[in-house]
Backbone as ProteinMPNN parsed JSONL, in Angstrom:
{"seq_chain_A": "XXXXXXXXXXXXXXXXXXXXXXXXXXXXXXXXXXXXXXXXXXXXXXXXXXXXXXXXXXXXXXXXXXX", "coords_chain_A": {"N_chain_A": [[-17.57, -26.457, -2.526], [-17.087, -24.188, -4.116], [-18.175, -21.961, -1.786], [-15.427, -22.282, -0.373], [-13.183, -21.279, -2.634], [-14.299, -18.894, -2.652], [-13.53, -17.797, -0.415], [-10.883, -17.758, 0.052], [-10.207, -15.94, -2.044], [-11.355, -13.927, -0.811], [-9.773, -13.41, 1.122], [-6.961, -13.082, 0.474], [-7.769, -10.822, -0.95], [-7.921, -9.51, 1.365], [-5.441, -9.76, 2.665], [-3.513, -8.381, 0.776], [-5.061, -5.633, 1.054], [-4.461, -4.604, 3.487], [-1.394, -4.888, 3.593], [-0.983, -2.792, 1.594], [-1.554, -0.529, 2.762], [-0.138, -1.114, 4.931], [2.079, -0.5, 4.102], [2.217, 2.449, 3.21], [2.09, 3.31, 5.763], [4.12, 3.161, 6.87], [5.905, 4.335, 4.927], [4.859, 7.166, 5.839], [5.813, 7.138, 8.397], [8.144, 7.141, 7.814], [8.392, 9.584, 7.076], [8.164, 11.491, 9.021], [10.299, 11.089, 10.63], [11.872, 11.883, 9.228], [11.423, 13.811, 9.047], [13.319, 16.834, 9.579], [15.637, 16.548, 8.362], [18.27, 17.608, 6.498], [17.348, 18.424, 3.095], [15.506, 16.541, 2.65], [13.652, 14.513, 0.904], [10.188, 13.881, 1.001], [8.149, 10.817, 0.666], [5.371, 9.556, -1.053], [2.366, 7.569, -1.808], [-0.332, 6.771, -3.908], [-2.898, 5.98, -2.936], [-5.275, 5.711, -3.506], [-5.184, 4.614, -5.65], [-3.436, 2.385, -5.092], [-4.775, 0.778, -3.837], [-6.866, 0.136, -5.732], [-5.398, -1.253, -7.4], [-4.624, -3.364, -5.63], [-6.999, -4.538, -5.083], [-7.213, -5.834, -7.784], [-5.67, -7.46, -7.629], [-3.114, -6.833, -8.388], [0.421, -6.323, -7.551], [2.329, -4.722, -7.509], [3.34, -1.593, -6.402], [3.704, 1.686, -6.871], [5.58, 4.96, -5.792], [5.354, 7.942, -5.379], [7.247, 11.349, -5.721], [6.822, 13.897, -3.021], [6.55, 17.239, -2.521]], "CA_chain_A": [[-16.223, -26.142, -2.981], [-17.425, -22.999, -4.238], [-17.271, -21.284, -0.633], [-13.92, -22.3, -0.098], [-12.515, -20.615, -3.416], [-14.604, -17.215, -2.365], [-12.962, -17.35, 0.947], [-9.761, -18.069, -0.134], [-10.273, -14.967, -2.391], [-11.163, -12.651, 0.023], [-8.612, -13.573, 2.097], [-5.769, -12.42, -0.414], [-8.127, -9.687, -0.886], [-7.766, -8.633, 2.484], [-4.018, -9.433, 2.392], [-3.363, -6.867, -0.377], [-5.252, -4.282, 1.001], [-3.655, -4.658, 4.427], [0.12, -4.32, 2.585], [-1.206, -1.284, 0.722], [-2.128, 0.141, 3.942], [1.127, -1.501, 5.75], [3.488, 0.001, 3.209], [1.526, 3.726, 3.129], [1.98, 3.71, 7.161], [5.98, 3.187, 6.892], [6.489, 5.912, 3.709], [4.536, 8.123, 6.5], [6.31, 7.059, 9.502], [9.606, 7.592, 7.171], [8.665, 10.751, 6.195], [8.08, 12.326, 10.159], [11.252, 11.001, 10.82], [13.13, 12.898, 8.968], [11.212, 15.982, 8.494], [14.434, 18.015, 9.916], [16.765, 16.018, 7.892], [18.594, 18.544, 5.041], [17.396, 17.758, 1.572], [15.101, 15.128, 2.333], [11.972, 14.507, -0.044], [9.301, 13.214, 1.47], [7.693, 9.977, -0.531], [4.147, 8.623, -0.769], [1.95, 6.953, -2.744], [-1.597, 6.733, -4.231], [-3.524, 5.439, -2.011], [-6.438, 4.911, -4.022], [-5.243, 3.873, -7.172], [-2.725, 0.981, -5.084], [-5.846, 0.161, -3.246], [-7.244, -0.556, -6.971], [-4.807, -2.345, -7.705], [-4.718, -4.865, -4.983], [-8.19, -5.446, -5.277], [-7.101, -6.348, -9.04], [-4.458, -8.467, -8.083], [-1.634, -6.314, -9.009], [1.238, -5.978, -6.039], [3.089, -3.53, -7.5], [2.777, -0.229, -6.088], [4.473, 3.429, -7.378], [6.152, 5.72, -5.265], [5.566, 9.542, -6.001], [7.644, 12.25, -4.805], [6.05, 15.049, -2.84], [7.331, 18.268, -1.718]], "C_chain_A": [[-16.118, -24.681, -3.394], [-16.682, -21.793, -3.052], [-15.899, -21.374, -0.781], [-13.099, -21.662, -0.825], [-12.859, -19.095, -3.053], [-13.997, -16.93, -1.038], [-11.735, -17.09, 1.092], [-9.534, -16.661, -0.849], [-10.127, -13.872, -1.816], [-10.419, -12.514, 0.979], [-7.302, -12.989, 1.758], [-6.035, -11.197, -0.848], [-7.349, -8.811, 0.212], [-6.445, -8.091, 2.619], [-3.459, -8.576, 1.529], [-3.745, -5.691, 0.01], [-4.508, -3.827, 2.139], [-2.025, -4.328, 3.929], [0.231, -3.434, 1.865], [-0.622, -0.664, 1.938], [-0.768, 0.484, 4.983], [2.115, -0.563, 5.032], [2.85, 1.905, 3.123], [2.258, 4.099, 4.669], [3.619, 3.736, 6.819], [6.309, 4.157, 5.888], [6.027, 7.092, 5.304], [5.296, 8.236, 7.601], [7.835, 7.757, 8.884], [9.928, 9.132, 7.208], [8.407, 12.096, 7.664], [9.398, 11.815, 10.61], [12.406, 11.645, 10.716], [12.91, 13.843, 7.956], [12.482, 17.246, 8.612], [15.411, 17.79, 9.106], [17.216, 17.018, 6.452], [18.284, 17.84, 4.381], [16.684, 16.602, 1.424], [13.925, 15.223, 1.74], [11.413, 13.595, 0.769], [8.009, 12.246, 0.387], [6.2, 9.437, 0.094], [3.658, 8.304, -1.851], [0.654, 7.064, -2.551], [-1.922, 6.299, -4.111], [-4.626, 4.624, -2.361], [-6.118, 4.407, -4.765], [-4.396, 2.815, -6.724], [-3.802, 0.11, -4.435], [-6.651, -0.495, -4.433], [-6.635, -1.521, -7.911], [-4.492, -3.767, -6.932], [-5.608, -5.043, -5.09], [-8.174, -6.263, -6.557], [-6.159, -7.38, -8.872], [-3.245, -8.275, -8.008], [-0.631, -5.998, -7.808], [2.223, -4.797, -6.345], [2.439, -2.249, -7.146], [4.115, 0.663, -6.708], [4.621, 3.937, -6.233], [5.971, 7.326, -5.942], [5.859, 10.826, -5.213], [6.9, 13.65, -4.331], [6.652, 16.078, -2.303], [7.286, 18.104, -0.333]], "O_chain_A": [[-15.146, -24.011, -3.047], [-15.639, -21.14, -3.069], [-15.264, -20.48, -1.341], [-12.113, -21.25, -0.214], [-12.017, -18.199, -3.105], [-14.001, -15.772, -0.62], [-11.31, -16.367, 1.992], [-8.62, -16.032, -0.316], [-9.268, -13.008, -1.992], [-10.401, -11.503, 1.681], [-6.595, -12.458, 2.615], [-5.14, -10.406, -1.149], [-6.552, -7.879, 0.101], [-6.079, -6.917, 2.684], [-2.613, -7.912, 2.128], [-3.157, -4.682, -0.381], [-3.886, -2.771, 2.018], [-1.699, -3.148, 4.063], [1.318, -3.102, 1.393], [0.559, -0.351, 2.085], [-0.406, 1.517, 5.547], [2.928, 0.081, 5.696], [3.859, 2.53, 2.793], [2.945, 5.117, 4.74], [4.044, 4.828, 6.442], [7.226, 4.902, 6.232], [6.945, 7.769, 5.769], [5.564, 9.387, 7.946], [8.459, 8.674, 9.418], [10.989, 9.749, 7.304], [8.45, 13.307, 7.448], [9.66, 12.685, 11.44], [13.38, 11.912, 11.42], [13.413, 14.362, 6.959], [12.55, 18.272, 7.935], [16.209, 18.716, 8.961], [16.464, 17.078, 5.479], [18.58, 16.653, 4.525], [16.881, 15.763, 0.545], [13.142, 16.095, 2.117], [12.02, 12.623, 1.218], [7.216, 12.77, -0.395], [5.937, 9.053, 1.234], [4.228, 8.591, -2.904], [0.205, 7.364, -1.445], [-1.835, 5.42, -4.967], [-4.977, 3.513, -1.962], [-6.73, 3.346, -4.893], [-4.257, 1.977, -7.616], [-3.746, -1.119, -4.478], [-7.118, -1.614, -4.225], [-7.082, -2.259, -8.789], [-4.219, -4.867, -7.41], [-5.63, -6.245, -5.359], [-8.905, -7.251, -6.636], [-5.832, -8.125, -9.796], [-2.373, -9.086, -7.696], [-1.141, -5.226, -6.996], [2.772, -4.091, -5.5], [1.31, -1.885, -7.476], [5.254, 0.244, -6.916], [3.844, 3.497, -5.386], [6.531, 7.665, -6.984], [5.131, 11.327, -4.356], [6.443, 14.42, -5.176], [7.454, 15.759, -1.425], [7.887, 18.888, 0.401]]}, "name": "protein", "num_of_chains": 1, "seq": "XXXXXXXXXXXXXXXXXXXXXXXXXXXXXXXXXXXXXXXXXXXXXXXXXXXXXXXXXXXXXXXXXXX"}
């Protein structure tokens, strides 16, 4: 029974880090999009520290604006 809870674990692991990863690629894709666009800020996020947080569990991620 054991196994089955550590698998189950790393499985939501994976899923978290994958949706870090997923949500990083779309701010980036966003942000070549509309490089020409007047006035647009270009947004990303901390890569490592949301990556430390899905391994913790936590699904929220931050947004931080970059020039």
């Amino acid at each position: 029974m054991t196994d089955k809870l550590s698998l189950n674990k790393t499985f939501n692991l994976l899923e978290n880090a994958m949706n870090v990863s997923k949500q990083r690629h779309s701010l980036l894709v966003n942000n070549v999009a509309n490089l020409d666009t007047p006035g647009f800020k270009a947004k990303d996020l901390d890569f490592k520290s949301a990556m430390a947080r899905a391994f913790n569990g936590s699904p929220r991620m931050e947004l931080a604006r970059t020039d």
